[in-house]
Amino acid sequence: MKISARSRYATRILIDLALHEKDAPVRTTTISERTGITVQFIEQILKPLKQAELIVSKRGATGGYNLNRRPEDISLGEIIRIMEGPLSLTDCCEDAQLCNRSGYCVTRGAWKRVSDILAGALDSLKLSDVITGIPPFCP
């Protein structure tokens, strides 16, 4: 499984907002300069983040974007779900009825277990953890 550019960039944008919004709303051009993401791509990414109420916008000359929640209240799992959908390795992990083999499939349980572990790990990591530095994983 790979995390899409949209999810990686959404995380980068949210981190930028968390680090720089204290003075005033942040403009897309400023976000672009600091993150290296094009304004056009930023605008595409901001739309679902705004719909999910992770960010708010202000119009006008002093307008821009701000986080709508604290970084410690936003998980990486939530960001990825907003940008990509469910955190399942296979469709049948979300809905067994999507696969005609799910009733006797010997691998579905494994994919479901790994999907649940991945979702749990991503849900446990908060934006604030990324900002302050995540310690190495030690099983």
Backbone as JSON Lines, residues from 0, in Angstrom:
{"i":0,"aa":"M","n":[0.84,-1.18,0.0],"ca":[0.0,0.0,0.0],"c":[0.89,1.24,0.0]}
{"i":1,"aa":"K","n":[0.54,2.19,-0.84],"ca":[1.26,3.45,-0.89],"c":[0.3,4.58,-0.52]}
{"i":2,"aa":"I","n":[0.82,5.56,0.18],"ca":[0.05,6.75,0.49],"c":[0.18,7.68,-0.71]}
{"i":3,"aa":"S","n":[-0.95,8.19,-1.18],"ca":[-0.94,9.04,-2.37],"c":[-0.28,10.39,-2.1]}
{"i":4,"aa":"A","n":[0.09,11.05,-3.18],"ca":[0.63,12.41,-3.07],"c":[-0.38,13.33,-2.43]}
{"i":5,"aa":"R","n":[-1.66,13.13,-2.74],"ca":[-2.7,13.98,-2.15],"c":[-2.68,13.89,-0.62]}
{"i":6,"aa":"S","n":[-2.54,12.69,-0.08],"ca":[-2.5,12.52,1.38],"c":[-1.22,13.08,1.97]}
{"i":7,"aa":"R","n":[-0.1,12.84,1.31],"ca":[1.18,13.36,1.8],"c":[1.17,14.89,1.77]}
{"i":8,"aa":"Y","n":[0.66,15.45,0.69],"ca":[0.62,16.9,0.58],"c":[-0.41,17.51,1.54]}
{"i":9,"aa":"A","n":[-1.53,16.85,1.74],"ca":[-2.51,17.34,2.71],"c":[-1.89,17.42,4.09]}
{"i":10,"aa":"T","n":[-1.11,16.4,4.45],"ca":[-0.43,16.4,5.74],"c":[0.58,17.55,5.8]}
{"i":11,"aa":"R","n":[1.33,17.73,4.74],"ca":[2.32,18.82,4.68],"c":[1.64,20.18,4.81]}
{"i":12,"aa":"I","n":[0.52,20.36,4.13],"ca":[-0.23,21.63,4.19],"c":[-0.75,21.87,5.6]}
{"i":13,"aa":"L","n":[-1.33,20.85,6.22],"ca":[-1.86,21.0,7.58],"c":[-0.75,21.31,8.58]}
{"i":14,"aa":"I","n":[0.41,20.71,8.4],"ca":[1.55,21.02,9.26],"c":[1.96,22.48,9.06]}
{"i":15,"aa":"D","n":[2.0,22.94,7.82],"ca":[2.35,24.33,7.55],"c":[1.36,25.27,8.24]}
{"i":16,"aa":"L","n":[0.07,24.97,8.16],"ca":[-0.93,25.8,8.82],"c":[-0.73,25.78,10.33]}
{"i":17,"aa":"A","n":[-0.44,24.61,10.88],"ca":[-0.24,24.5,12.32],"c":[0.96,25.33,12.79]}
{"i":18,"aa":"L","n":[1.99,25.35,11.99],"ca":[3.21,26.05,12.38],"c":[3.16,27.57,12.15]}
{"i":19,"aa":"H","n":[2.31,28.02,11.22],"ca":[2.38,29.43,10.81],"c":[1.09,30.22,10.91]}
{"i":20,"aa":"E","n":[0.06,29.7,11.48],"ca":[-1.22,30.41,11.45],"c":[-1.42,31.36,12.63]}
{"i":21,"aa":"K","n":[-0.51,31.42,13.53],"ca":[-0.74,32.18,14.76],"c":[-1.0,33.67,14.53]}
{"i":22,"aa":"D","n":[-0.38,34.24,13.51],"ca":[-0.54,35.66,13.28],"c":[-1.8,36.0,12.5]}
{"i":23,"aa":"A","n":[-2.06,35.24,11.44],"ca":[-3.19,35.53,10.55],"c":[-3.46,34.32,9.68]}
{"i":24,"aa":"P","n":[-4.61,34.31,9.0],"ca":[-4.86,33.22,8.06],"c":[-3.74,33.14,7.01]}
{"i":25,"aa":"V","n":[-3.49,31.93,6.54],"ca":[-2.38,31.7,5.62],"c":[-2.91,31.59,4.19]}
{"i":26,"aa":"R","n":[-2.32,32.34,3.28],"ca":[-2.74,32.35,1.88],"c":[-2.14,31.15,1.14]}
{"i":27,"aa":"T","n":[-2.83,30.72,0.08],"ca":[-2.35,29.57,-0.69],"c":[-0.99,29.84,-1.32]}
{"i":28,"aa":"T","n":[-0.74,31.07,-1.73],"ca":[0.56,31.37,-2.33],"c":[1.69,31.21,-1.3]}
{"i":29,"aa":"T","n":[1.41,31.59,-0.07],"ca":[2.39,31.44,1.0],"c":[2.62,29.96,1.31]}
{"i":30,"aa":"I","n":[1.54,29.19,1.37],"ca":[1.67,27.75,1.59],"c":[2.51,27.13,0.48]}
{"i":31,"aa":"S","n":[2.24,27.55,-0.75],"ca":[2.98,27.03,-1.9],"c":[4.47,27.32,-1.79]}
{"i":32,"aa":"E","n":[4.8,28.54,-1.43],"ca":[6.21,28.92,-1.3],"c":[6.92,28.09,-0.24]}
{"i":33,"aa":"R","n":[6.23,27.83,0.87],"ca":[6.87,27.11,1.98],"c":[6.89,25.59,1.79]}
{"i":34,"aa":"T","n":[5.92,25.05,1.05],"ca":[5.82,23.6,0.93],"c":[6.33,23.05,-0.4]}
{"i":35,"aa":"G","n":[6.43,23.92,-1.4],"ca":[6.84,23.46,-2.73],"c":[5.72,22.79,-3.51]}
{"i":36,"aa":"I","n":[4.49,22.93,-3.06],"ca":[3.32,22.38,-3.75],"c":[2.7,23.5,-4.57]}
{"i":37,"aa":"T","n":[2.28,23.21,-5.79],"ca":[1.7,24.26,-6.62],"c":[0.38,24.76,-6.04]}
{"i":38,"aa":"V","n":[0.09,26.03,-6.29],"ca":[-1.16,26.64,-5.81],"c":[-2.37,25.85,-6.32]}
{"i":39,"aa":"Q","n":[-2.33,25.42,-7.58],"ca":[-3.45,24.67,-8.14],"c":[-3.68,23.36,-7.38]}
{"i":40,"aa":"F","n":[-2.62,22.65,-7.05],"ca":[-2.76,21.39,-6.32],"c":[-3.2,21.67,-4.88]}
{"i":41,"aa":"I","n":[-2.69,22.72,-4.28],"ca":[-3.1,23.11,-2.93],"c":[-4.61,23.36,-2.89]}
{"i":42,"aa":"E","n":[-5.12,24.08,-3.88],"ca":[-6.55,24.38,-3.92],"c":[-7.38,23.11,-4.03]}
{"i":43,"aa":"Q","n":[-6.91,22.13,-4.79],"ca":[-7.61,20.85,-4.89],"c":[-7.61,20.1,-3.56]}
{"i":44,"aa":"I","n":[-6.53,20.19,-2.84],"ca":[-6.4,19.5,-1.56],"c":[-7.2,20.19,-0.46]}
{"i":45,"aa":"L","n":[-7.23,21.52,-0.49],"ca":[-7.93,22.27,0.55],"c":[-9.44,22.02,0.54]}
{"i":46,"aa":"K","n":[-10.0,21.77,-0.63],"ca":[-11.45,21.6,-0.72],"c":[-11.97,20.46,0.16]}
{"i":47,"aa":"P","n":[-11.45,19.22,0.05],"ca":[-11.96,18.18,0.95],"c":[-11.6,18.41,2.42]}
{"i":48,"aa":"L","n":[-10.47,19.06,2.68],"ca":[-10.11,19.37,4.06],"c":[-11.1,20.37,4.68]}
{"i":49,"aa":"K","n":[-11.55,21.31,3.86],"ca":[-12.53,22.28,4.32],"c":[-13.9,21.6,4.51]}
{"i":50,"aa":"Q","n":[-14.29,20.75,3.57],"ca":[-15.56,20.02,3.7],"c":[-15.58,19.15,4.95]}
{"i":51,"aa":"A","n":[-14.44,18.6,5.31],"ca":[-14.33,17.76,6.5],"c":[-14.15,18.6,7.78]}
{"i":52,"aa":"E","n":[-14.12,19.91,7.61],"ca":[-14.01,20.86,8.71],"c":[-12.69,20.77,9.48]}
{"i":53,"aa":"L","n":[-11.63,20.33,8.79],"ca":[-10.3,20.38,9.4],"c":[-9.72,21.78,9.3]}
{"i":54,"aa":"I","n":[-10.15,22.52,8.27],"ca":[-9.69,23.89,8.08],"c":[-10.88,24.8,7.86]}
{"i":55,"aa":"V","n":[-10.65,26.08,8.05],"ca":[-11.65,27.11,7.75],"c":[-10.97,28.16,6.88]}
{"i":56,"aa":"S","n":[-11.77,28.86,6.11],"ca":[-11.21,29.9,5.25],"c":[-11.81,31.25,5.6]}
{"i":57,"aa":"K","n":[-11.05,32.28,5.3],"ca":[-11.51,33.65,5.46],"c":[-11.26,34.35,4.14]}
{"i":58,"aa":"R","n":[-12.27,35.02,3.64],"ca":[-12.14,35.74,2.37],"c":[-11.61,37.15,2.58]}
{"i":59,"aa":"G","n":[-11.18,37.73,1.48],"ca":[-10.77,39.12,1.51],"c":[-9.27,39.31,1.51]}
{"i":60,"aa":"A","n":[-8.88,40.58,1.62],"ca":[-7.47,40.96,1.53],"c":[-6.64,40.31,2.63]}
{"i":61,"aa":"T","n":[-7.22,40.11,3.79],"ca":[-6.49,39.49,4.89],"c":[-6.9,38.02,5.05]}
{"i":62,"aa":"G","n":[-7.47,37.46,3.99],"ca":[-7.99,36.1,4.06],"c":[-6.93,35.04,3.9]}
{"i":63,"aa":"G","n":[-7.39,33.82,4.01],"ca":[-6.52,32.67,3.88],"c":[-7.14,31.5,4.62]}
{"i":64,"aa":"Y","n":[-6.3,30.59,5.09],"ca":[-6.77,29.37,5.73],"c":[-6.15,29.21,7.11]}
{"i":65,"aa":"N","n":[-6.95,28.61,8.01],"ca":[-6.5,28.27,9.35],"c":[-6.98,26.86,9.68]}
{"i":66,"aa":"L","n":[-6.27,26.22,10.6],"ca":[-6.77,24.96,11.12],"c":[-8.05,25.24,11.9]}
{"i":67,"aa":"N","n":[-8.95,24.3,11.86],"ca":[-10.2,24.43,12.61],"c":[-10.14,23.62,13.91]}
{"i":68,"aa":"R","n":[-9.11,22.79,14.03],"ca":[-8.9,21.99,15.23],"c":[-7.42,22.02,15.6]}
{"i":69,"aa":"R","n":[-7.14,21.66,16.81],"ca":[-5.75,21.63,17.27],"c":[-5.01,20.47,16.61]}
{"i":70,"aa":"P","n":[-3.71,20.61,16.36],"ca":[-2.94,19.53,15.72],"c":[-3.0,18.21,16.49]}
{"i":71,"aa":"E","n":[-3.14,18.28,17.82],"ca":[-3.23,17.04,18.6],"c":[-4.59,16.36,18.48]}
{"i":72,"aa":"D","n":[-5.52,17.01,17.8],"ca":[-6.85,16.43,17.59],"c":[-7.07,15.96,16.15]}
{"i":73,"aa":"I","n":[-6.02,15.97,15.35],"ca":[-6.1,15.53,13.95],"c":[-5.14,14.37,13.76]}
{"i":74,"aa":"S","n":[-5.68,13.21,13.37],"ca":[-4.81,12.03,13.18],"c":[-4.44,11.87,11.71]}
{"i":75,"aa":"L","n":[-3.32,11.19,11.49],"ca":[-2.92,10.89,10.12],"c":[-3.97,10.0,9.45]}
{"i":76,"aa":"G","n":[-4.57,9.1,10.22],"ca":[-5.62,8.25,9.67],"c":[-6.79,9.06,9.15]}
{"i":77,"aa":"E","n":[-7.19,10.07,9.9],"ca":[-8.3,10.94,9.46],"c":[-7.94,11.67,8.17]}
{"i":78,"aa":"I","n":[-6.73,12.18,8.09],"ca":[-6.3,12.9,6.89],"c":[-6.35,11.97,5.67]}
{"i":79,"aa":"I","n":[-5.82,10.78,5.82],"ca":[-5.8,9.84,4.7],"c":[-7.21,9.42,4.31]}
{"i":80,"aa":"R","n":[-8.09,9.18,5.28],"ca":[-9.48,8.83,4.95],"c":[-10.17,9.95,4.18]}
{"i":81,"aa":"I","n":[-9.91,11.19,4.57],"ca":[-10.51,12.34,3.88],"c":[-10.03,12.39,2.44]}
{"i":82,"aa":"M","n":[-8.75,12.16,2.24],"ca":[-8.17,12.3,0.91],"c":[-8.37,11.06,0.04]}
{"i":83,"aa":"E","n":[-8.44,9.87,0.64],"ca":[-8.44,8.64,-0.16],"c":[-9.61,7.7,0.1]}
{"i":84,"aa":"G","n":[-10.25,7.82,1.24],"ca":[-11.29,6.86,1.59],"c":[-10.8,5.89,2.64]}
{"i":85,"aa":"P","n":[-11.45,4.74,2.75],"ca":[-11.13,3.78,3.82],"c":[-9.68,3.32,3.8]}
{"i":86,"aa":"L","n":[-9.2,2.94,4.98],"ca":[-7.82,2.47,5.15],"c":[-7.74,0.95,5.1]}
{"i":87,"aa":"S","n":[-8.35,0.35,4.11],"ca":[-8.36,-1.1,3.99],"c":[-7.48,-1.53,2.83]}
{"i":88,"aa":"L","n":[-6.8,-2.66,3.03],"ca":[-5.95,-3.19,1.96],"c":[-6.78,-3.74,0.81]}
{"i":89,"aa":"T","n":[-7.97,-4.23,1.11],"ca":[-8.86,-4.77,0.07],"c":[-10.27,-4.25,0.3]}
{"i":90,"aa":"D","n":[-11.07,-4.24,-0.75],"ca":[-12.46,-3.79,-0.63],"c":[-13.27,-4.67,0.3]}
{"i":91,"aa":"C","n":[-12.97,-5.98,0.31],"ca":[-13.76,-6.89,1.14],"c":[-13.52,-6.67,2.63]}
{"i":92,"aa":"C","n":[-12.45,-5.99,2.99],"ca":[-12.23,-5.67,4.4],"c":[-13.26,-4.67,4.9]}
{"i":93,"aa":"E","n":[-13.71,-3.8,4.03],"ca":[-14.74,-2.83,4.37],"c":[-16.14,-3.43,4.3]}
{"i":94,"aa":"D","n":[-16.36,-4.27,3.31],"ca":[-17.68,-4.86,3.1],"c":[-17.53,-6.24,2.48]}
{"i":95,"aa":"A","n":[-17.77,-7.27,3.27],"ca":[-17.59,-8.65,2.8],"c":[-18.47,-8.97,1.6]}
{"i":96,"aa":"Q","n":[-19.58,-8.27,1.45],"ca":[-20.5,-8.53,0.34],"c":[-19.95,-8.08,-1.0]}
{"i":97,"aa":"L","n":[-18.87,-7.33,-1.0],"ca":[-18.27,-6.88,-2.26],"c":[-17.52,-8.0,-2.98]}
{"i":98,"aa":"C","n":[-17.26,-9.09,-2.28],"ca":[-16.52,-10.2,-2.87],"c":[-17.32,-11.48,-2.74]}
{"i":99,"aa":"N","n":[-17.49,-12.18,-3.86],"ca":[-18.25,-13.42,-3.81],"c":[-17.47,-14.55,-3.14]}
{"i":100,"aa":"R","n":[-16.2,-14.35,-2.85],"ca":[-15.38,-15.36,-2.2],"c":[-15.27,-15.15,-0.69]}
{"i":101,"aa":"S","n":[-15.8,-14.07,-0.16],"ca":[-15.55,-13.72,1.24],"c":[-16.03,-14.78,2.23]}
{"i":102,"aa":"G","n":[-17.03,-15.56,1.87],"ca":[-17.54,-16.58,2.77],"c":[-16.57,-17.72,3.01]}
{"i":103,"aa":"Y","n":[-15.68,-17.96,2.07],"ca":[-14.73,-19.07,2.21],"c":[-13.28,-18.66,1.93]}
{"i":104,"aa":"C","n":[-13.03,-17.4,1.81],"ca":[-11.67,-16.91,1.5],"c":[-10.77,-17.07,2.73]}
{"i":105,"aa":"V","n":[-9.66,-17.73,2.55],"ca":[-8.75,-17.95,3.67],"c":[-7.83,-16.75,3.92]}
{"i":106,"aa":"T","n":[-7.74,-15.82,2.97],"ca":[-6.85,-14.67,3.14],"c":[-7.56,-13.43,3.68]}
{"i":107,"aa":"R","n":[-8.88,-13.38,3.61],"ca":[-9.62,-12.18,4.03],"c":[-9.3,-11.81,5.48]}
{"i":108,"aa":"G","n":[-9.24,-12.79,6.36],"ca":[-8.93,-12.52,7.76],"c":[-7.57,-11.86,7.94]}
{"i":109,"aa":"A","n":[-6.59,-12.29,7.15],"ca":[-5.25,-11.7,7.23],"c":[-5.28,-10.25,6.75]}
{"i":110,"aa":"W","n":[-5.95,-10.0,5.62],"ca":[-6.02,-8.63,5.08],"c":[-6.78,-7.72,6.05]}
{"i":111,"aa":"K","n":[-7.81,-8.26,6.66],"ca":[-8.6,-7.48,7.62],"c":[-7.74,-7.14,8.84]}
{"i":112,"aa":"R","n":[-7.01,-8.12,9.33],"ca":[-6.17,-7.88,10.5],"c":[-5.11,-6.83,10.22]}
{"i":113,"aa":"V","n":[-4.42,-6.95,9.1],"ca":[-3.39,-5.98,8.75],"c":[-4.01,-4.59,8.53]}
{"i":114,"aa":"S","n":[-5.18,-4.55,7.88],"ca":[-5.87,-3.27,7.68],"c":[-6.2,-2.61,9.01]}
{"i":115,"aa":"D","n":[-6.68,-3.39,9.96],"ca":[-7.03,-2.85,11.28],"c":[-5.8,-2.34,12.02]}
{"i":116,"aa":"I","n":[-4.68,-3.08,11.91],"ca":[-3.43,-2.64,12.55],"c":[-2.94,-1.34,11.93]}
{"i":117,"aa":"L","n":[-2.97,-1.26,10.61],"ca":[-2.55,-0.05,9.9],"c":[-3.44,1.13,10.3]}
{"i":118,"aa":"A","n":[-4.75,0.93,10.29],"ca":[-5.67,2.01,10.65],"c":[-5.43,2.46,12.09]}
{"i":119,"aa":"G","n":[-5.22,1.5,12.99],"ca":[-4.97,1.85,14.38],"c":[-3.69,2.66,14.55]}
{"i":120,"aa":"A","n":[-2.65,2.26,13.83],"ca":[-1.38,2.98,13.91],"c":[-1.53,4.4,13.38]}
{"i":121,"aa":"L","n":[-2.19,4.55,12.24],"ca":[-2.36,5.88,11.65],"c":[-3.29,6.75,12.49]}
{"i":122,"aa":"D","n":[-4.29,6.13,13.12],"ca":[-5.19,6.9,13.99],"c":[-4.49,7.34,15.28]}
{"i":123,"aa":"S","n":[-3.49,6.59,15.7],"ca":[-2.8,6.95,16.93],"c":[-1.77,8.06,16.71]}
{"i":124,"aa":"L","n":[-1.37,8.28,15.48],"ca":[-0.4,9.34,15.17],"c":[-1.13,10.64,14.88]}
{"i":125,"aa":"K","n":[-0.85,11.63,15.67],"ca":[-1.49,12.93,15.51],"c":[-0.58,13.89,14.75]}
{"i":126,"aa":"L","n":[-1.19,14.9,14.17],"ca":[-0.41,15.91,13.45],"c":[0.65,16.51,14.37]}
{"i":127,"aa":"S","n":[0.32,16.71,15.63],"ca":[1.28,17.25,16.59],"c":[2.47,16.31,16.78]}
{"i":128,"aa":"D","n":[2.24,14.99,16.69],"ca":[3.34,14.03,16.78],"c":[4.32,14.2,15.63]}
{"i":129,"aa":"V","n":[3.78,14.43,14.45],"ca":[4.62,14.61,13.27],"c":[5.44,15.89,13.42]}
{"i":130,"aa":"I","n":[4.81,16.94,13.93],"ca":[5.48,18.22,14.1],"c":[6.61,18.12,15.11]}
{"i":131,"aa":"T","n":[6.37,17.42,16.2],"ca":[7.39,17.36,17.26],"c":[8.39,16.24,17.05]}
{"i":132,"aa":"G","n":[8.11,15.35,16.12],"ca":[9.03,14.25,15.85],"c":[8.54,12.96,16.46]}
{"i":133,"aa":"I","n":[8.37,11.97,15.63],"ca":[7.84,10.69,16.08],"c":[9.01,9.79,16.47]}
{"i":134,"aa":"P","n":[8.96,9.2,17.67],"ca":[10.04,8.28,18.01],"c":[9.98,7.03,17.15]}
{"i":135,"aa":"P","n":[11.1,6.35,16.97],"ca":[11.1,5.14,16.13],"c":[10.14,4.09,16.69]}
{"i":136,"aa":"F","n":[9.59,3.3,15.79],"ca":[8.66,2.24,16.17],"c":[9.44,1.05,16.71]}
{"i":137,"aa":"C","n":[9.08,0.61,17.86],"ca":[9.71,-0.57,18.47],"c":[8.62,-1.55,18.86]}
{"i":138,"aa":"P","n":[8.42,-2.61,18.09],"ca":[7.36,-3.57,18.43],"c":[7.62,-4.31,19.71]}
